[in-house]
């Protein structure tokens, strides 16, 4: 069953004041006390609810709406060592015009690249409304000194990135050094300026659902604009269960602070059927306010092609194969 975090520590925010939640984040011990005071996660119940919501059937006009909504929520991503300016420009063109045979197809939310490719993406997307997201902070491992991570962020912001996707120090988190993780997020947020910050937990390395809940609250307390499951670079990435847990966290956080935070599952979401299941999770857990690409994103690349093929099938009555979509 969904659970709500304890509220006494958040009384100042609950009362509508602007005072920071200083009693929670003042020290490592107070932060630990708060995070370990969050309700434990019923793993069986969480997975059962995620599985149950995944059986919801969506047909006809609702399915067409869900497919277009999912397309509009994609962060079209290329994060490979072999990335070139030409590949980034081609990806940007696809983000702006996903289906060259149908100009009614919505644009994707963003194109996500490494910092050294951000300027190329910015130039290619100028005037389109598609955002440029850049991974930073020594993505994907995060194994670098803080000044190196902050320089990474500054480079991306200077290149014009609208959004920064940072990775937390999982080693510090798993060893219980929560204040170190919190202070790094705060420092990165300060370097972002007007760019929105997505905080990546790498849920596949956090081992337990309790850790995912703690990381979610830690990220939100530190000023994340989005909390994100994964880098897409490990074996276990976004799952319905870990995304459901994070959706519960942002819902509860808004109830207690009035601040809305976005959620981005990333890695392993490849089919239209998968995307629709995640949209059902959003609607049934956090609510309609999150059914917008300002508050929910898919970190994906191959997902877009399947959505386009399903969209073409709904339009023509015939299933379009991979030859009918562009190859990334």
GROMACS .gro file of C-alpha atoms in nm:
model
  328
    1UNK     CA    1   0.000   0.000   0.000
    2UNK     CA    2   0.116   0.360  -0.060
    3UNK     CA    3   0.260   0.522   0.248
    4UNK     CA    4   0.322   0.876   0.360
    5UNK     CA    5   0.645   0.993   0.518
    6UNK     CA    6   0.639   1.130   0.873
    7UNK     CA    7   0.553   1.498   0.883
    8UNK     CA    8   0.689   1.657   1.203
    9UNK     CA    9   1.030   1.731   1.050
   10UNK     CA   10   0.858   1.920   0.765
   11UNK     CA   11   0.633   2.142   0.973
   12UNK     CA   12   0.778   2.472   0.848
   13UNK     CA   13   0.715   2.386   0.484
   14UNK     CA   14   0.375   2.238   0.562
   15UNK     CA   15   0.269   2.568   0.714
   16UNK     CA   16   0.348   2.747   0.390
   17UNK     CA   17   0.660   2.923   0.516
   18UNK     CA   18   0.981   2.974   0.322
   19UNK     CA   19   1.214   2.852   0.596
   20UNK     CA   20   1.446   2.572   0.476
   21UNK     CA   21   1.399   2.231   0.637
   22UNK     CA   22   1.707   2.300   0.846
   23UNK     CA   23   1.624   2.052   1.121
   24UNK     CA   24   1.646   1.766   0.867
   25UNK     CA   25   1.958   1.867   0.676
   26UNK     CA   26   2.163   2.041   0.946
   27UNK     CA   27   2.385   1.740   1.010
   28UNK     CA   28   2.458   1.388   0.897
   29UNK     CA   29   2.286   1.251   1.207
   30UNK     CA   30   1.966   1.451   1.160
   31UNK     CA   31   1.950   1.357   0.792
   32UNK     CA   32   2.011   0.992   0.876
   33UNK     CA   33   1.743   1.005   1.146
   34UNK     CA   34   1.490   1.145   0.899
   35UNK     CA   35   1.573   0.909   0.612
   36UNK     CA   36   1.576   0.601   0.832
   37UNK     CA   37   1.250   0.718   0.988
   38UNK     CA   38   1.069   0.688   0.656
   39UNK     CA   39   0.823   0.397   0.645
   40UNK     CA   40   0.974   0.069   0.533
   41UNK     CA   41   0.871  -0.052   0.189
   42UNK     CA   42   0.650  -0.359   0.160
   43UNK     CA   43   0.831  -0.512  -0.137
   44UNK     CA   44   0.563  -0.775  -0.205
   45UNK     CA   45   0.284  -0.519  -0.191
   46UNK     CA   46   0.476  -0.271  -0.407
   47UNK     CA   47   0.548  -0.525  -0.679
   48UNK     CA   48   0.193  -0.661  -0.668
   49UNK     CA   49   0.044  -0.313  -0.712
   50UNK     CA   50   0.282  -0.233  -0.999
   51UNK     CA   51   0.192  -0.562  -1.168
   52UNK     CA   52  -0.180  -0.504  -1.116
   53UNK     CA   53  -0.170  -0.155  -1.268
   54UNK     CA   54   0.024  -0.298  -1.561
   55UNK     CA   55  -0.276  -0.511  -1.660
   56UNK     CA   56  -0.500  -0.210  -1.730
   57UNK     CA   57  -0.625  -0.218  -2.089
   58UNK     CA   58  -0.628   0.102  -2.297
   59UNK     CA   59  -0.801   0.102  -2.634
   60UNK     CA   60  -0.873   0.318  -2.941
   61UNK     CA   61  -0.876   0.693  -2.877
   62UNK     CA   62  -0.726   0.657  -2.529
   63UNK     CA   63  -0.443   0.449  -2.675
   64UNK     CA   64  -0.378   0.708  -2.947
   65UNK     CA   65  -0.367   0.981  -2.683
   66UNK     CA   66  -0.129   0.776  -2.466
   67UNK     CA   67   0.107   0.711  -2.758
   68UNK     CA   68   0.126   1.081  -2.849
   69UNK     CA   69   0.173   1.172  -2.483
   70UNK     CA   70   0.455   0.920  -2.449
   71UNK     CA   71   0.630   1.056  -2.761
   72UNK     CA   72   0.612   1.406  -2.614
   73UNK     CA   73   0.774   1.279  -2.292
   74UNK     CA   74   1.083   1.116  -2.445
   75UNK     CA   75   1.434   1.241  -2.378
   76UNK     CA   76   1.581   1.109  -2.705
   77UNK     CA   77   1.922   0.997  -2.594
   78UNK     CA   78   2.265   0.918  -2.733
   79UNK     CA   79   2.536   0.858  -2.475
   80UNK     CA   80   2.805   0.659  -2.653
   81UNK     CA   81   3.178   0.702  -2.686
   82UNK     CA   82   3.132   0.697  -3.064
   83UNK     CA   83   2.891   0.994  -3.070
   84UNK     CA   84   2.969   1.246  -3.343
   85UNK     CA   85   2.829   1.593  -3.425
   86UNK     CA   86   2.657   1.436  -3.726
   87UNK     CA   87   2.483   1.175  -3.513
   88UNK     CA   88   2.367   1.441  -3.267
   89UNK     CA   89   2.231   1.659  -3.549
   90UNK     CA   90   2.047   1.360  -3.696
   91UNK     CA   91   1.898   1.280  -3.354
   92UNK     CA   92   1.791   1.643  -3.314
   93UNK     CA   93   1.618   1.633  -3.653
   94UNK     CA   94   1.432   1.320  -3.543
   95UNK     CA   95   1.330   1.483  -3.215
   96UNK     CA   96   1.176   1.777  -3.402
   97UNK     CA   97   1.013   1.564  -3.672
   98UNK     CA   98   0.988   1.205  -3.545
   99UNK     CA   99   0.783   1.076  -3.839
  100UNK     CA  100   0.870   1.240  -4.173
  101UNK     CA  101   0.558   1.079  -4.325
  102UNK     CA  102   0.324   1.241  -4.072
  103UNK     CA  103   0.378   1.600  -3.963
  104UNK     CA  104   0.111   1.566  -3.693
  105UNK     CA  105   0.343   1.355  -3.477
  106UNK     CA  106   0.438   1.540  -3.157
  107UNK     CA  107   0.798   1.640  -3.093
  108UNK     CA  108   0.998   1.474  -2.820
  109UNK     CA  109   1.063   1.660  -2.494
  110UNK     CA  110   1.442   1.676  -2.522
  111UNK     CA  111   1.760   1.542  -2.672
  112UNK     CA  112   2.007   1.413  -2.412
  113UNK     CA  113   2.382   1.414  -2.486
  114UNK     CA  114   2.724   1.439  -2.324
  115UNK     CA  115   2.842   1.792  -2.232
  116UNK     CA  116   3.083   1.816  -2.525
  117UNK     CA  117   2.790   1.761  -2.764
  118UNK     CA  118   2.554   2.007  -2.593
  119UNK     CA  119   2.648   2.304  -2.814
  120UNK     CA  120   2.587   2.095  -3.127
  121UNK     CA  121   2.244   1.992  -2.999
  122UNK     CA  122   2.158   2.351  -2.900
  123UNK     CA  123   2.238   2.477  -3.249
  124UNK     CA  124   2.045   2.196  -3.417
  125UNK     CA  125   1.736   2.248  -3.200
  126UNK     CA  126   1.729   2.629  -3.200
  127UNK     CA  127   1.372   2.759  -3.212
  128UNK     CA  128   1.216   2.413  -3.203
  129UNK     CA  129   1.100   2.406  -2.842
  130UNK     CA  130   1.281   2.074  -2.789
  131UNK     CA  131   1.505   2.098  -2.482
  132UNK     CA  132   1.870   2.003  -2.463
  133UNK     CA  133   1.956   1.780  -2.169
  134UNK     CA  134   2.316   1.702  -2.080
  135UNK     CA  135   2.447   1.435  -1.848
  136UNK     CA  136   2.717   1.559  -1.614
  137UNK     CA  137   2.906   1.494  -1.288
  138UNK     CA  138   3.130   1.223  -1.438
  139UNK     CA  139   2.838   1.026  -1.580
  140UNK     CA  140   2.770   0.735  -1.549
  141UNK     CA  141   2.989   0.625  -1.254
  142UNK     CA  142   3.021   0.961  -1.080
  143UNK     CA  143   3.373   0.871  -0.972
  144UNK     CA  144   3.539   1.213  -0.971
  145UNK     CA  145   3.623   1.492  -0.732
  146UNK     CA  146   3.351   1.749  -0.669
  147UNK     CA  147   3.537   2.030  -0.848
  148UNK     CA  148   3.561   1.809  -1.159
  149UNK     CA  149   3.189   1.732  -1.140
  150UNK     CA  150   3.100   2.099  -1.104
  151UNK     CA  151   3.323   2.190  -1.398
  152UNK     CA  152   3.136   1.929  -1.601
  153UNK     CA  153   2.807   2.101  -1.512
  154UNK     CA  154   2.941   2.449  -1.588
  155UNK     CA  155   3.057   2.335  -1.932
  156UNK     CA  156   2.713   2.196  -2.017
  157UNK     CA  157   2.529   2.504  -1.889
  158UNK     CA  158   2.768   2.736  -2.076
  159UNK     CA  159   2.698   2.539  -2.393
  160UNK     CA  160   2.328   2.615  -2.353
  161UNK     CA  161   2.188   2.299  -2.194
  162UNK     CA  162   1.834   2.346  -2.059
  163UNK     CA  163   1.857   2.048  -1.826
  164UNK     CA  164   2.134   1.870  -1.635
  165UNK     CA  165   2.118   1.499  -1.551
  166UNK     CA  166   2.357   1.429  -1.261
  167UNK     CA  167   2.449   1.101  -1.094
  168UNK     CA  168   2.471   1.067  -0.718
  169UNK     CA  169   2.774   0.922  -0.544
  170UNK     CA  170   2.634   0.575  -0.483
  171UNK     CA  171   2.937   0.473  -0.278
  172UNK     CA  172   2.876   0.757  -0.035
  173UNK     CA  173   2.504   0.684  -0.020
  174UNK     CA  174   2.546   0.310   0.041
  175UNK     CA  175   2.802   0.375   0.314
  176UNK     CA  176   2.556   0.605   0.490
  177UNK     CA  177   2.727   0.937   0.414
  178UNK     CA  178   2.399   1.102   0.330
  179UNK     CA  179   2.509   1.457   0.401
  180UNK     CA  180   2.792   1.425   0.146
  181UNK     CA  181   2.542   1.318  -0.119
  182UNK     CA  182   2.304   1.597  -0.016
  183UNK     CA  183   2.574   1.864  -0.029
  184UNK     CA  184   2.691   1.748  -0.374
  185UNK     CA  185   2.338   1.779  -0.510
  186UNK     CA  186   2.303   2.124  -0.357
  187UNK     CA  187   2.635   2.232  -0.511
  188UNK     CA  188   2.537   2.099  -0.855
  189UNK     CA  189   2.199   2.271  -0.832
  190UNK     CA  190   2.374   2.600  -0.762
  191UNK     CA  191   2.578   2.561  -1.083
  192UNK     CA  192   2.270   2.486  -1.292
  193UNK     CA  193   2.138   2.842  -1.295
  194UNK     CA  194   1.807   2.832  -1.482
  195UNK     CA  195   1.866   2.476  -1.606
  196UNK     CA  196   1.649   2.210  -1.444
  197UNK     CA  197   1.828   1.938  -1.248
  198UNK     CA  198   1.754   1.567  -1.280
  199UNK     CA  199   1.914   1.355  -1.007
  200UNK     CA  200   1.996   0.997  -1.110
  201UNK     CA  201   2.004   0.734  -0.836
  202UNK     CA  202   2.109   0.426  -1.037
  203UNK     CA  203   1.840   0.222  -0.864
  204UNK     CA  204   1.993  -0.105  -0.986
  205UNK     CA  205   2.290  -0.039  -0.756
  206UNK     CA  206   2.092   0.070  -0.449
  207UNK     CA  207   1.997  -0.291  -0.369
  208UNK     CA  208   1.673  -0.230  -0.173
  209UNK     CA  209   1.345  -0.048  -0.212
  210UNK     CA  210   1.408   0.122   0.123
  211UNK     CA  211   1.724   0.273  -0.025
  212UNK     CA  212   1.534   0.394  -0.331
  213UNK     CA  213   1.279   0.566  -0.106
  214UNK     CA  214   1.557   0.726   0.099
  215UNK     CA  215   1.741   0.841  -0.214
  216UNK     CA  216   1.418   0.990  -0.350
  217UNK     CA  217   1.363   1.200  -0.040
  218UNK     CA  218   1.731   1.294  -0.019
  219UNK     CA  219   1.728   1.417  -0.379
  220UNK     CA  220   1.409   1.616  -0.330
  221UNK     CA  221   1.530   1.775  -0.007
  222UNK     CA  222   1.849   1.882  -0.187
  223UNK     CA  223   1.660   2.065  -0.462
  224UNK     CA  224   1.618   1.816  -0.749
  225UNK     CA  225   1.368   1.924  -1.014
  226UNK     CA  226   1.341   1.560  -1.126
  227UNK     CA  227   1.433   1.230  -0.969
  228UNK     CA  228   1.553   0.969  -1.220
  229UNK     CA  229   1.590   0.595  -1.186
  230UNK     CA  230   1.896   0.508  -1.387
  231UNK     CA  231   2.177   0.583  -1.627
  232UNK     CA  232   2.081   0.299  -1.860
  233UNK     CA  233   2.436   0.168  -1.823
  234UNK     CA  234   2.379  -0.112  -1.569
  235UNK     CA  235   2.190  -0.440  -1.576
  236UNK     CA  236   1.878  -0.327  -1.388
  237UNK     CA  237   1.730   0.007  -1.484
  238UNK     CA  238   1.374   0.142  -1.469
  239UNK     CA  239   1.111  -0.106  -1.354
  240UNK     CA  240   0.741  -0.053  -1.282
  241UNK     CA  241   0.803  -0.118  -0.912
  242UNK     CA  242   1.091   0.125  -0.859
  243UNK     CA  243   0.913   0.391  -1.065
  244UNK     CA  244   0.594   0.341  -0.863
  245UNK     CA  245   0.794   0.390  -0.545
  246UNK     CA  246   0.942   0.716  -0.675
  247UNK     CA  247   0.599   0.837  -0.788
  248UNK     CA  248   0.471   0.777  -0.434
  249UNK     CA  249   0.765   0.980  -0.304
  250UNK     CA  250   0.698   1.285  -0.524
  251UNK     CA  251   0.328   1.268  -0.444
  252UNK     CA  252   0.398   1.259  -0.069
  253UNK     CA  253   0.662   1.531  -0.096
  254UNK     CA  254   0.417   1.767  -0.265
  255UNK     CA  255   0.151   1.689  -0.006
  256UNK     CA  256   0.391   1.788   0.270
  257UNK     CA  257   0.583   2.076   0.114
  258UNK     CA  258   0.372   2.208  -0.174
  259UNK     CA  259   0.666   2.151  -0.412
  260UNK     CA  260   0.613   1.936  -0.722
  261UNK     CA  261   0.904   1.723  -0.847
  262UNK     CA  262   0.926   1.534  -1.175
  263UNK     CA  263   1.008   1.166  -1.231
  264UNK     CA  264   1.213   1.012  -1.511
  265UNK     CA  265   1.238   0.634  -1.553
  266UNK     CA  266   1.530   0.554  -1.783
  267UNK     CA  267   1.672   0.240  -1.939
  268UNK     CA  268   1.489  -0.072  -2.052
  269UNK     CA  269   1.161   0.088  -2.165
  270UNK     CA  270   1.146  -0.018  -2.529
  271UNK     CA  271   0.787  -0.079  -2.638
  272UNK     CA  272   0.464   0.117  -2.660
  273UNK     CA  273   0.305  -0.135  -2.427
  274UNK     CA  274   0.573  -0.065  -2.167
  275UNK     CA  275   0.529   0.313  -2.202
  276UNK     CA  276   0.152   0.291  -2.157
  277UNK     CA  277   0.200   0.084  -1.841
  278UNK     CA  278   0.421   0.358  -1.698
  279UNK     CA  279   0.166   0.626  -1.785
  280UNK     CA  280  -0.098   0.426  -1.597
  281UNK     CA  281   0.137   0.418  -1.297
  282UNK     CA  282   0.169   0.797  -1.316
  283UNK     CA  283  -0.205   0.858  -1.339
  284UNK     CA  284  -0.302   0.614  -1.065
  285UNK     CA  285  -0.023   0.705  -0.821
  286UNK     CA  286   0.081   1.069  -0.855
  287UNK     CA  287  -0.220   1.186  -1.054
  288UNK     CA  288  -0.301   1.384  -1.367
  289UNK     CA  289  -0.078   1.676  -1.269
  290UNK     CA  290   0.222   1.461  -1.363
  291UNK     CA  291   0.084   1.359  -1.705
  292UNK     CA  292   0.285   1.629  -1.879
  293UNK     CA  293   0.640   1.634  -2.008
  294UNK     CA  294   0.728   1.911  -1.764
  295UNK     CA  295   0.686   1.652  -1.485
  296UNK     CA  296   0.738   1.310  -1.641
  297UNK     CA  297   0.994   1.188  -1.893
  298UNK     CA  298   1.112   0.865  -2.048
  299UNK     CA  299   1.488   0.822  -2.084
  300UNK     CA  300   1.492   0.620  -2.403
  301UNK     CA  301   1.604   0.591  -2.761
  302UNK     CA  302   1.459   0.271  -2.912
  303UNK     CA  303   1.117   0.341  -2.752
  304UNK     CA  304   1.041   0.619  -3.000
  305UNK     CA  305   1.050   0.390  -3.303
  306UNK     CA  306   0.803   0.146  -3.151
  307UNK     CA  307   0.568   0.430  -3.056
  308UNK     CA  308   0.586   0.561  -3.412
  309UNK     CA  309   0.509   0.218  -3.559
  310UNK     CA  310   0.210   0.177  -3.328
  311UNK     CA  311   0.095   0.527  -3.418
  312UNK     CA  312   0.113   0.445  -3.788
  313UNK     CA  313  -0.086   0.126  -3.728
  314UNK     CA  314  -0.364   0.321  -3.554
  315UNK     CA  315  -0.371   0.568  -3.842
  316UNK     CA  316  -0.359   0.326  -4.137
  317UNK     CA  317  -0.486  -0.002  -3.992
  318UNK     CA  318  -0.166  -0.173  -4.103
  319UNK     CA  319   0.134  -0.257  -3.891
  320UNK     CA  320   0.440  -0.064  -4.006
  321UNK     CA  321   0.772  -0.240  -3.967
  322UNK     CA  322   1.114  -0.093  -3.879
  323UNK     CA  323   1.170   0.011  -4.240
  324UNK     CA  324   0.906   0.282  -4.193
  325UNK     CA  325   1.096   0.470  -3.924
  326UNK     CA  326   1.440   0.628  -3.927
  327UNK     CA  327   1.728   0.445  -3.765
  328UNK     CA  328   1.899   0.640  -3.485
   0.00000   0.00000   0.00000
